[in-house]
Tab-separated table of C-alpha atoms in Angstrom:
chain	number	residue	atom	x	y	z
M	1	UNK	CA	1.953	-34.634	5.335
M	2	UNK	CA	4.198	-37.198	5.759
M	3	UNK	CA	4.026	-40.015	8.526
M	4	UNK	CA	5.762	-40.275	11.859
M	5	UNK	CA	7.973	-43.067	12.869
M	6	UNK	CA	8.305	-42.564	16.813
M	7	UNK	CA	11.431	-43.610	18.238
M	8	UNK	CA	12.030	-45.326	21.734
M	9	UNK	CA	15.832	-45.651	22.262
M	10	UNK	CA	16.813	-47.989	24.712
M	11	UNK	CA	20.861	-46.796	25.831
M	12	UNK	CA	22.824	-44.096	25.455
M	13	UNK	CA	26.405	-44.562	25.897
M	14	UNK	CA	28.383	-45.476	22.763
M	15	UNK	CA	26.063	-47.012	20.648
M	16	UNK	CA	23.543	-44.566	21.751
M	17	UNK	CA	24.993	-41.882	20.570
M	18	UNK	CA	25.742	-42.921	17.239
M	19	UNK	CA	22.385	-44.261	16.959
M	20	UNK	CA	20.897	-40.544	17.810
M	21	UNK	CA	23.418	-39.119	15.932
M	22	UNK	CA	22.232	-41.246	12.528
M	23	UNK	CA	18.318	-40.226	13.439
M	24	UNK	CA	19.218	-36.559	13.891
M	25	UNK	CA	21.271	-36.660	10.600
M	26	UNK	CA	18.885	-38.579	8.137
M	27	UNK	CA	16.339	-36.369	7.859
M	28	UNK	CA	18.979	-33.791	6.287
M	29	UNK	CA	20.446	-35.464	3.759
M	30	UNK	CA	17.925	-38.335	2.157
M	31	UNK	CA	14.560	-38.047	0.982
M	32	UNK	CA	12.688	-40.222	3.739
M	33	UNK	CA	9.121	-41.675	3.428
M	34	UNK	CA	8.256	-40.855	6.886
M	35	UNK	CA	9.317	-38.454	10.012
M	36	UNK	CA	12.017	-39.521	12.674
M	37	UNK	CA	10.178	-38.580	15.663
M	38	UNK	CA	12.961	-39.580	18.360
M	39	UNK	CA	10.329	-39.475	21.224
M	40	UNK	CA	11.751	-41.026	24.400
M	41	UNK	CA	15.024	-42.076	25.592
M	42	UNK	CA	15.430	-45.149	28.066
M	43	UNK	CA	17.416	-45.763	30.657
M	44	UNK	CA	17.717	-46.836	33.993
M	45	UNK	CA	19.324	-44.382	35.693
M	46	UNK	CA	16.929	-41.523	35.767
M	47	UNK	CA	19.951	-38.205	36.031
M	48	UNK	CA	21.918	-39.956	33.738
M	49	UNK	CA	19.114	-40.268	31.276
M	50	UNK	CA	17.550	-36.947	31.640
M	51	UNK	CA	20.716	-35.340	30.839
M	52	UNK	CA	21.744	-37.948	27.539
M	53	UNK	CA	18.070	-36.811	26.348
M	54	UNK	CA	19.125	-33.465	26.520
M	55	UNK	CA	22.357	-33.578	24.868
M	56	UNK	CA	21.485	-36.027	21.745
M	57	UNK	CA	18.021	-34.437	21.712
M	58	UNK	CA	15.127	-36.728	22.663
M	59	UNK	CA	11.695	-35.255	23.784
M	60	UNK	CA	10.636	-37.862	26.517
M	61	UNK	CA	12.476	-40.054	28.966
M	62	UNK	CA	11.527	-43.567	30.846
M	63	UNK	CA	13.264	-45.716	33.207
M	64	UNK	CA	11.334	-48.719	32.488
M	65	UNK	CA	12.038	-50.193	29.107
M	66	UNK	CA	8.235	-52.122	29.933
M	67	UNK	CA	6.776	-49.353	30.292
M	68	UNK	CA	8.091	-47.999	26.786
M	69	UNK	CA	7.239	-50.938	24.871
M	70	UNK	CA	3.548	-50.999	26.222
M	71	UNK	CA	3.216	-47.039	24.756
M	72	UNK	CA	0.813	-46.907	22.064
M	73	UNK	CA	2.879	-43.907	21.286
M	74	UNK	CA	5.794	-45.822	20.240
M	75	UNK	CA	6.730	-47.470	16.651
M	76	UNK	CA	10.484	-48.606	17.067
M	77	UNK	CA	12.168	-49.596	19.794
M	78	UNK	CA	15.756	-49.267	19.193
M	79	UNK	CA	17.972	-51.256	21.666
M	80	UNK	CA	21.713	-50.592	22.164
M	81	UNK	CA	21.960	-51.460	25.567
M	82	UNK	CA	24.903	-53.777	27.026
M	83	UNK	CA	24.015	-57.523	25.300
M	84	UNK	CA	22.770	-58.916	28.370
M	85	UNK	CA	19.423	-56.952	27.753
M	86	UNK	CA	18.729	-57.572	24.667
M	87	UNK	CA	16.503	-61.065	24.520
M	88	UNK	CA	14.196	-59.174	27.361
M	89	UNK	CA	13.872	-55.836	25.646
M	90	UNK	CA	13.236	-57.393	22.205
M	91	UNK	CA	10.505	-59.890	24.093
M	92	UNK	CA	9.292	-56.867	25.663
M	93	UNK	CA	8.777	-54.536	22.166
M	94	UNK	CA	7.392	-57.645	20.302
M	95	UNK	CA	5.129	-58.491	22.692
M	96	UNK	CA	3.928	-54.339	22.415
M	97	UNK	CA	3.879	-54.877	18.374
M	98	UNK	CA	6.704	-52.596	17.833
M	99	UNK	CA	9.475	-52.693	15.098
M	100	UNK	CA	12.901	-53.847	16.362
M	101	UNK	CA	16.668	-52.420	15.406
M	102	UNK	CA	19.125	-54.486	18.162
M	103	UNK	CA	22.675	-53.901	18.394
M	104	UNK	CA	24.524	-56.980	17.758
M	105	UNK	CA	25.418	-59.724	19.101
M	106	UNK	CA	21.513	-60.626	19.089
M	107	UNK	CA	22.198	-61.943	22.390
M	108	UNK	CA	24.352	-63.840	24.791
M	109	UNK	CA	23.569	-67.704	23.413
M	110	UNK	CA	21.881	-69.164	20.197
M	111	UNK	CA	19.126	-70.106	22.336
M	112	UNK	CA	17.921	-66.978	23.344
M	113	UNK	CA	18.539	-65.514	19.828
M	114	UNK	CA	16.064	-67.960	18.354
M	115	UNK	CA	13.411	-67.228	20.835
M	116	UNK	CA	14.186	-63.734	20.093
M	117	UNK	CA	13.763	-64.131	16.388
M	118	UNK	CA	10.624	-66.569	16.988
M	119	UNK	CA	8.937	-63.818	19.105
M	120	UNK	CA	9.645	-61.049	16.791
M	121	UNK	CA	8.318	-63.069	13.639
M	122	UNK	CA	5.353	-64.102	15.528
M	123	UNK	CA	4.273	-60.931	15.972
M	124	UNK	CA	4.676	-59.796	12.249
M	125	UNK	CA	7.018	-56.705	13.090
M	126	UNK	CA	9.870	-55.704	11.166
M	127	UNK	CA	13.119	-56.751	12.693
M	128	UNK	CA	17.087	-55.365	12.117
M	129	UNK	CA	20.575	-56.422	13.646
M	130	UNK	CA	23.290	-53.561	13.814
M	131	UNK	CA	25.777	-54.926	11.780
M	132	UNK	CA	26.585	-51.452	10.382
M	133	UNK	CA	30.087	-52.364	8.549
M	134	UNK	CA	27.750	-53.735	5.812
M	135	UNK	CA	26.934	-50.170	4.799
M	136	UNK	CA	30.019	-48.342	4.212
M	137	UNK	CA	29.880	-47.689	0.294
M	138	UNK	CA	33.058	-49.553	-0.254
M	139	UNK	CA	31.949	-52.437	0.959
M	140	UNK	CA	28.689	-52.254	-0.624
M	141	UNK	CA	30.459	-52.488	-3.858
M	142	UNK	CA	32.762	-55.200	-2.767
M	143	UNK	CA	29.454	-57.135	-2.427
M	144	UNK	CA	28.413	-55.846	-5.991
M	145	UNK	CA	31.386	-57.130	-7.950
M	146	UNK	CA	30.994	-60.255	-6.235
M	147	UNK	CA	27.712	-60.637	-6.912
M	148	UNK	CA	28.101	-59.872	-10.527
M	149	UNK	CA	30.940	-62.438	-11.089
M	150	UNK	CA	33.913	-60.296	-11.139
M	151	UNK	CA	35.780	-62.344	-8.810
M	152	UNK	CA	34.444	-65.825	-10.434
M	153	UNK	CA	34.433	-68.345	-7.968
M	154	UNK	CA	35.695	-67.829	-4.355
M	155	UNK	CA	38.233	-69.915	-2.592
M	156	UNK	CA	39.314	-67.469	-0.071
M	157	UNK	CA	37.891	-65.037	2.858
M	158	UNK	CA	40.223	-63.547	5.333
M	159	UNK	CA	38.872	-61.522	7.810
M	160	UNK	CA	40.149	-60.139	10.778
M	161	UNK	CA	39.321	-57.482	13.876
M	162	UNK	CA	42.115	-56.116	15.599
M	163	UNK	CA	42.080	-53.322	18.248
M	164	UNK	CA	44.559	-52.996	21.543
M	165	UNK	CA	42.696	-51.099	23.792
M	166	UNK	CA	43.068	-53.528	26.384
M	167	UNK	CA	46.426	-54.276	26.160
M	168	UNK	CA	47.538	-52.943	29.585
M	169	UNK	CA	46.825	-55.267	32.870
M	170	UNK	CA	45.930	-52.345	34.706
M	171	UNK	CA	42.541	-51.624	32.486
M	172	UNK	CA	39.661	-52.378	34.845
M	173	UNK	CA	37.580	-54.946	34.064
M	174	UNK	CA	34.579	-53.253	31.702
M	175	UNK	CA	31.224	-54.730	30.999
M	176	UNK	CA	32.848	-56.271	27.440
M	177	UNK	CA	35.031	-58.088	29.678
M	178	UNK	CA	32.202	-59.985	32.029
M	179	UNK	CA	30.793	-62.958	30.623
M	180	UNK	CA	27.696	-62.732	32.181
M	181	UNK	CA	27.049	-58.863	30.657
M	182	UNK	CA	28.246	-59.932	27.174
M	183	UNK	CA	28.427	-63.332	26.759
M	184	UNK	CA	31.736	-63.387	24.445
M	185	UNK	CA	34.978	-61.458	24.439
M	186	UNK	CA	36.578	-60.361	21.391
M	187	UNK	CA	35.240	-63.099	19.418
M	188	UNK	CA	31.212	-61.677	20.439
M	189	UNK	CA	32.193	-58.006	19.918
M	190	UNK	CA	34.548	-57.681	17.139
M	191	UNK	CA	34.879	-61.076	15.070
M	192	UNK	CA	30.839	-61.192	15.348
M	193	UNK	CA	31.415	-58.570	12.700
M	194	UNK	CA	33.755	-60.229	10.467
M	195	UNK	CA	31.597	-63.296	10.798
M	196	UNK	CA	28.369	-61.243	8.994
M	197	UNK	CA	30.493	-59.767	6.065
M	198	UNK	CA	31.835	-62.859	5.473
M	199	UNK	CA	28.378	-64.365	5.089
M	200	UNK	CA	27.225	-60.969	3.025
M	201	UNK	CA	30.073	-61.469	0.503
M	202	UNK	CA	30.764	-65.023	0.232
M	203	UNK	CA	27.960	-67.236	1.991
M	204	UNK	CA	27.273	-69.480	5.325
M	205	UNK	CA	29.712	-71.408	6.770
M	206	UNK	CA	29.528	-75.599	6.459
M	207	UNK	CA	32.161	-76.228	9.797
M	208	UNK	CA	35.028	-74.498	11.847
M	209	UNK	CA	37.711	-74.792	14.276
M	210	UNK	CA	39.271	-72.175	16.187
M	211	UNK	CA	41.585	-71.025	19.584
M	212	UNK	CA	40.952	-68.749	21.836
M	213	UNK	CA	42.978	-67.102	24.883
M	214	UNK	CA	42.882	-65.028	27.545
M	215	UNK	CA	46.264	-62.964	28.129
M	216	UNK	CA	45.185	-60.902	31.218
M	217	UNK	CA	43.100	-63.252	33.387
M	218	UNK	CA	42.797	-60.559	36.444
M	219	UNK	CA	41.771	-57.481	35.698
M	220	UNK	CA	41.118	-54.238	38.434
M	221	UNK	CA	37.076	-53.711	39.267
M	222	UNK	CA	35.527	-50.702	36.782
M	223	UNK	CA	34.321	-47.716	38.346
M	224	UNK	CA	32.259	-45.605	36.026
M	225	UNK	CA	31.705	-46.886	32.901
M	226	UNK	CA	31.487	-44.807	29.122
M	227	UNK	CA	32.064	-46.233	25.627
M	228	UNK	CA	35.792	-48.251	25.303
M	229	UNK	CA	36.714	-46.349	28.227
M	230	UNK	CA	36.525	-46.774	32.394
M	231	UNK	CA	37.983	-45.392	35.488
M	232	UNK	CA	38.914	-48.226	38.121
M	233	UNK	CA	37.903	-48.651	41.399
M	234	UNK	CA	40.032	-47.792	44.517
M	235	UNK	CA	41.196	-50.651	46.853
M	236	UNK	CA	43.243	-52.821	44.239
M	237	UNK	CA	40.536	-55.475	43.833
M	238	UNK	CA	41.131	-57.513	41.474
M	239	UNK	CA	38.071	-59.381	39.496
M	240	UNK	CA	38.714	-62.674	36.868
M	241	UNK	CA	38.191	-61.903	33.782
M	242	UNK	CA	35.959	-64.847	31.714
M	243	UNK	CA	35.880	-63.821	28.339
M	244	UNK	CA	38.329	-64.377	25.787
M	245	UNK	CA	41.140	-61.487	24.635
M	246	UNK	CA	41.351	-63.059	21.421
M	247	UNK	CA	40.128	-65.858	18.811
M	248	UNK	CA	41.506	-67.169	16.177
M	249	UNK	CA	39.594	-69.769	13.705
M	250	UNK	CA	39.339	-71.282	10.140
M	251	UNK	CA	36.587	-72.643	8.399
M	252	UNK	CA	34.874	-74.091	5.178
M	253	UNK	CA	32.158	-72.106	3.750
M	254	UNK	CA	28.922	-73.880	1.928
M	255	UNK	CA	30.084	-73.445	-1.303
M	256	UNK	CA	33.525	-74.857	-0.872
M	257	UNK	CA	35.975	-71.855	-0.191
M	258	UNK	CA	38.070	-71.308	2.930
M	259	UNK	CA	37.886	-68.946	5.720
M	260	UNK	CA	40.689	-67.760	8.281
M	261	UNK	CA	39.202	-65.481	10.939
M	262	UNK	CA	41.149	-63.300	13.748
M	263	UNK	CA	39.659	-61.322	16.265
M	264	UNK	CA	41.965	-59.984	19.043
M	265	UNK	CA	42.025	-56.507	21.553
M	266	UNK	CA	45.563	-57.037	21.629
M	267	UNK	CA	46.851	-55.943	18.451
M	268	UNK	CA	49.190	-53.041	19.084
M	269	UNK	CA	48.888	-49.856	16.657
M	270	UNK	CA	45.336	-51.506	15.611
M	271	UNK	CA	42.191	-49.099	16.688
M	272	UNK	CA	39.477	-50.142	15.007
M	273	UNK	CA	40.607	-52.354	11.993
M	274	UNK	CA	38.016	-54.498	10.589
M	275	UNK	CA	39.557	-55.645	7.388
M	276	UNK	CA	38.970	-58.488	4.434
M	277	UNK	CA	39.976	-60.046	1.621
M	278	UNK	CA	38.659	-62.315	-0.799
M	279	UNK	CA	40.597	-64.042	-3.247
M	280	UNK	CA	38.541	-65.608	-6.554
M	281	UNK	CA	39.670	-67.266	-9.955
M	282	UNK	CA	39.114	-63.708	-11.858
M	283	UNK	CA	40.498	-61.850	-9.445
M	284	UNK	CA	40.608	-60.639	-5.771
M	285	UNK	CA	39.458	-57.191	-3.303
M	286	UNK	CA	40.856	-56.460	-0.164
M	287	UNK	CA	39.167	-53.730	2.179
M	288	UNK	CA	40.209	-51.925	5.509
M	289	UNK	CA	38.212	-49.888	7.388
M	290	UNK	CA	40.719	-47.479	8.893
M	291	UNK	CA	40.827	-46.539	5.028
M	292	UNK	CA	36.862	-46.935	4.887
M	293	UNK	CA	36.647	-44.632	1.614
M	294	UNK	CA	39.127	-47.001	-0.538
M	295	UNK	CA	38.193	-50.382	-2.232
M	296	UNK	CA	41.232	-52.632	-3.619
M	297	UNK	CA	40.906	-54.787	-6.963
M	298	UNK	CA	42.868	-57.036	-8.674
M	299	UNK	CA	41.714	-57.866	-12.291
M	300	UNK	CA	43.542	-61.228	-13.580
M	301	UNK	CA	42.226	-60.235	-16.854
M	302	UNK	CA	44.565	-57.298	-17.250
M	303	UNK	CA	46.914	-57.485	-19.806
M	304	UNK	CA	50.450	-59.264	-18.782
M	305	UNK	CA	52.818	-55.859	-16.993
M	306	UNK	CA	49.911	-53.547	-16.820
M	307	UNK	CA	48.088	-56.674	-13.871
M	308	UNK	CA	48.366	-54.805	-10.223
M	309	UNK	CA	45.849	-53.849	-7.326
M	310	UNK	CA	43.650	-50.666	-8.243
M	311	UNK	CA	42.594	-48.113	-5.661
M	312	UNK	CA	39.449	-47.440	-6.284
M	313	UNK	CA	38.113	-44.176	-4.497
M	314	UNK	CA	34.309	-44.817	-3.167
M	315	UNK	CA	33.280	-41.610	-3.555
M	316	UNK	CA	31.273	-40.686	-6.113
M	317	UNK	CA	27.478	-40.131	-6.417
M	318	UNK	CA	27.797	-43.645	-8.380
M	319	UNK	CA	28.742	-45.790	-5.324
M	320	UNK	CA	25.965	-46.734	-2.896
M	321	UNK	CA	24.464	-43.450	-0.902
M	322	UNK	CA	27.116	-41.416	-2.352
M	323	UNK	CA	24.414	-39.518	-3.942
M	324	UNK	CA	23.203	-38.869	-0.576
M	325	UNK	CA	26.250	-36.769	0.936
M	326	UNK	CA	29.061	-35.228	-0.704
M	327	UNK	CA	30.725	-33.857	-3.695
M	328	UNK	CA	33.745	-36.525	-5.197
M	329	UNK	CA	36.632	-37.189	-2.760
M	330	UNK	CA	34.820	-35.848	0.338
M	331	UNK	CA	34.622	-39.003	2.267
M	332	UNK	CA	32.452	-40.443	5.205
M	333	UNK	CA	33.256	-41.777	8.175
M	334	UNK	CA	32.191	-44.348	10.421
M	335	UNK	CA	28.984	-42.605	11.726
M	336	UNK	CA	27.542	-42.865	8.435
M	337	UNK	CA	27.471	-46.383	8.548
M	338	UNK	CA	24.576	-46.037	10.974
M	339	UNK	CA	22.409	-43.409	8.755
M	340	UNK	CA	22.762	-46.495	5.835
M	341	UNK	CA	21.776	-49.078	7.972
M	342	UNK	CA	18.648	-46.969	10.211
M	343	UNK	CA	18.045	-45.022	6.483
M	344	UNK	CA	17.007	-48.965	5.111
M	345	UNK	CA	15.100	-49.505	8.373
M	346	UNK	CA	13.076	-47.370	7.789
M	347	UNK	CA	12.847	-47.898	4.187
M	348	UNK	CA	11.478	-51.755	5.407
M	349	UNK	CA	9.036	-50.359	7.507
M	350	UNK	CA	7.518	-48.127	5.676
M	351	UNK	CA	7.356	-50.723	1.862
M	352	UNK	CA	6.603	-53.654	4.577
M	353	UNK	CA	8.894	-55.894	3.677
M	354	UNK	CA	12.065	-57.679	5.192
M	355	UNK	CA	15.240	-56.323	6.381
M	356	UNK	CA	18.820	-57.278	5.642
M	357	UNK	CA	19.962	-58.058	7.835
M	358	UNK	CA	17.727	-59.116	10.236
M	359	UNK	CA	17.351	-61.408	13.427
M	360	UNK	CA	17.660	-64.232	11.072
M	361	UNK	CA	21.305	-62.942	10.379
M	362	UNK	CA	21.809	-62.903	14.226
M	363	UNK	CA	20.990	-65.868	15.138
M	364	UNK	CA	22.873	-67.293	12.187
M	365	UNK	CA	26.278	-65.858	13.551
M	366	UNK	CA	25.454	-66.683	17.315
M	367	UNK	CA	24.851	-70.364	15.600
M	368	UNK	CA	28.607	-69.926	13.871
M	369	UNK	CA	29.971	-68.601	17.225
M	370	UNK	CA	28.754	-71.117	19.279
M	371	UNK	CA	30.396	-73.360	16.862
M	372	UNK	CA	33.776	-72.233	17.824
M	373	UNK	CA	33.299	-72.249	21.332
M	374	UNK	CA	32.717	-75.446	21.432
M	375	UNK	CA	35.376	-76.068	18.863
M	376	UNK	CA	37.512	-74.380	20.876
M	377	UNK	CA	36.300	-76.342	24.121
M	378	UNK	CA	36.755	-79.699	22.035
M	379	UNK	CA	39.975	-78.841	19.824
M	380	UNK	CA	38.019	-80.356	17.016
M	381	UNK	CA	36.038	-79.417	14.227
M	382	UNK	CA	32.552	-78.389	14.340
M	383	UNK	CA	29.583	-78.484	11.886
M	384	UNK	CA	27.282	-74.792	12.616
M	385	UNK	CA	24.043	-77.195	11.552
M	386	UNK	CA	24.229	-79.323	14.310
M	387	UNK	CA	23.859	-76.956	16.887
């Protein structure tokens, strides 16, 4: 019989439910080397909870996220609450001697991400950051023809993040939009991700400089709350909003290429477009999410008139976890990118070894983030290793 992994979830709005969702799925399509027991789900509000248990199917509920990580019953704790949480949850589960998966950012400042990733290391459990856009097969084998010198060497990342959800003045003002719940605007929440993949496919960054603005600085007050969406309050109060809208920067990477990053919710017609490019000596890829099944190469090898960009389709059993779904040309969306990422958890937990990535990777892009605030603050360039 195999082993259990029990489960303690802590949140479940968005991230929440695509967290339960991956649990719920693995089990049916790859060969795991333990059970997913999801055992309780946290939250705070006890109705709320009791009925988000029920729907995404969790056996036990708590309203103390102490109390869960002090249960000798519990293996994981999972934490997708908002990013204010975090630092004290993780602190909370290492102290207990659980495993960690946190949602990025790690948390709101680099300090409190290093004391995060001290505590959990101290305390010799296993420890992942949710930056799931890693795992979507295409880019998987972006990072493989990189890493096998396709590309040669790199002189150029461009990533951006564009969505426009916000875009009209009369959104209320959401937790993602108070500094003191999330710690960064779009920068935190979307370029956070662009940020990691361009450290998984081309390196660290040496120094930056970047912009950042605000467009709507009063926003109304949020009633109820649920995933990119709110209802505001009555009354017309309006609340300042301290977070930026949108942040543009550029860097220098390690190994000598350059970066241009862009991370804005005010990109009309953009949804959820996480996209990249890297340009190399041999030749250059280009990925977009929207079109998460489809990898673009160019090939400067190809013969003179037959040189263009190839679509490549990432879906067949030999692209990464392809094996694991589908037959050819039935694609994946993005809640798969959460049974990859939880699927390798697990996989670390159970061969005890490290995961990728991990709070180390956190703390790394709260170090690159800080960087640009400050850059931003200073209009002047900023090394990451001095802060």
């Amino acid at each position: 019989m195999k082993k259990s992994i029990r489960f303690g979830l802590v949140g479940y709005k968005f991230m929440g439910k695509a967290h339960s969702n991956a649990l719920a799925r693995l089990p049916m399509f790859f060969d795991l080397p333990a059970e997913i027991d999801r055992a309780v789900l946290c939250g705070r509000d006890p109705e709320w909870v009791r009925d988000a248990a029920d729907k995404l199917g969790w056996r036990e509920i708590e309203t103390d996220y102490k109390k869960l990580c002090e249960r000798s019953d519990i293996d994981v704790i999972d934490i997708t609450a908002p990013s204010n949480a975090h630092k004290d949850i993780a602190l909370a589960a290492a102290a207990g001697g659980k495993h960690i998966f946190c949602e990025k950012p790690l948390a709101l400042t680099l300090a409190d991400s290093r004391e995060m990733l001290e505590a959990a290391n101290k305390a010799g459990v296993r420890h992942a950051i949710g930056f799931n856009y890693r795992f979507a097969p295409a880019v998987q084998l972006a990072k493989k023809l990189i890493d096998e010198g396709k590309l040669g060497k790199i002189f150029h990342f461009r990533g951006s993040f564009l969505q426009d959800w916000i875009i009209d003045p009369e959104f209320p003002k959401v937790w993602r939009l108070d500094k003191k719940v999330c710690g960064s605007g779009s920068l935190g929440d979307l370029g956070a991700h662009v940020i990691d993949m361009a450290r998984f496919l081309v390196g660290d960054i040496k120094t930056v400089t970047g912009m950042a603005k605000t467009f709507v600085p009063f926003r109304p007050a949020a009633g109820r709350m649920e995933g990119l969406s709110a209802s505001g309050n009555s009354g017309g109060a309006l609340e300042p909003v301290d977070v930026d809208d949108a942040t543009s920067f550029v860097c220098e990477f390690e190994n000598g290429a350059l970066g241009l990053f862009e991370a804005t919710r005010f990109a009309q017609g953009h949804k959820n477009d996480m996209s990249f490019e890297v340009n190399g000596e041999k030749g250059s890829i280009r990925f977009h999410f929207e079109r998460m099944n489809e990898l673009e190469y160019f090939c400067a090898s190809d013969e003179p008139g037959e040189q263009g960009w190839r679509l490549i389709q990432v879906s067949e059993g030999i692209h990464p976890y392809w094996a694991h779904w589908w037959p050819t040309g039935h694609v994946i969306g993005f809640p798969e990118t959460f049974c990859h990422e939880l699927y390798e958890f697990i996989r670390c937990i159970d061969e005890q070894r490290d995961c990728a990535p991990n709070f180390a990777d956190g703390v790394k892009c709260a170090q690159i983030m800080e960087a640009v605030d400050l850059s931003v603050e200073r209009r002047a360039w900023v090394d990451v290793d001095s802060l």
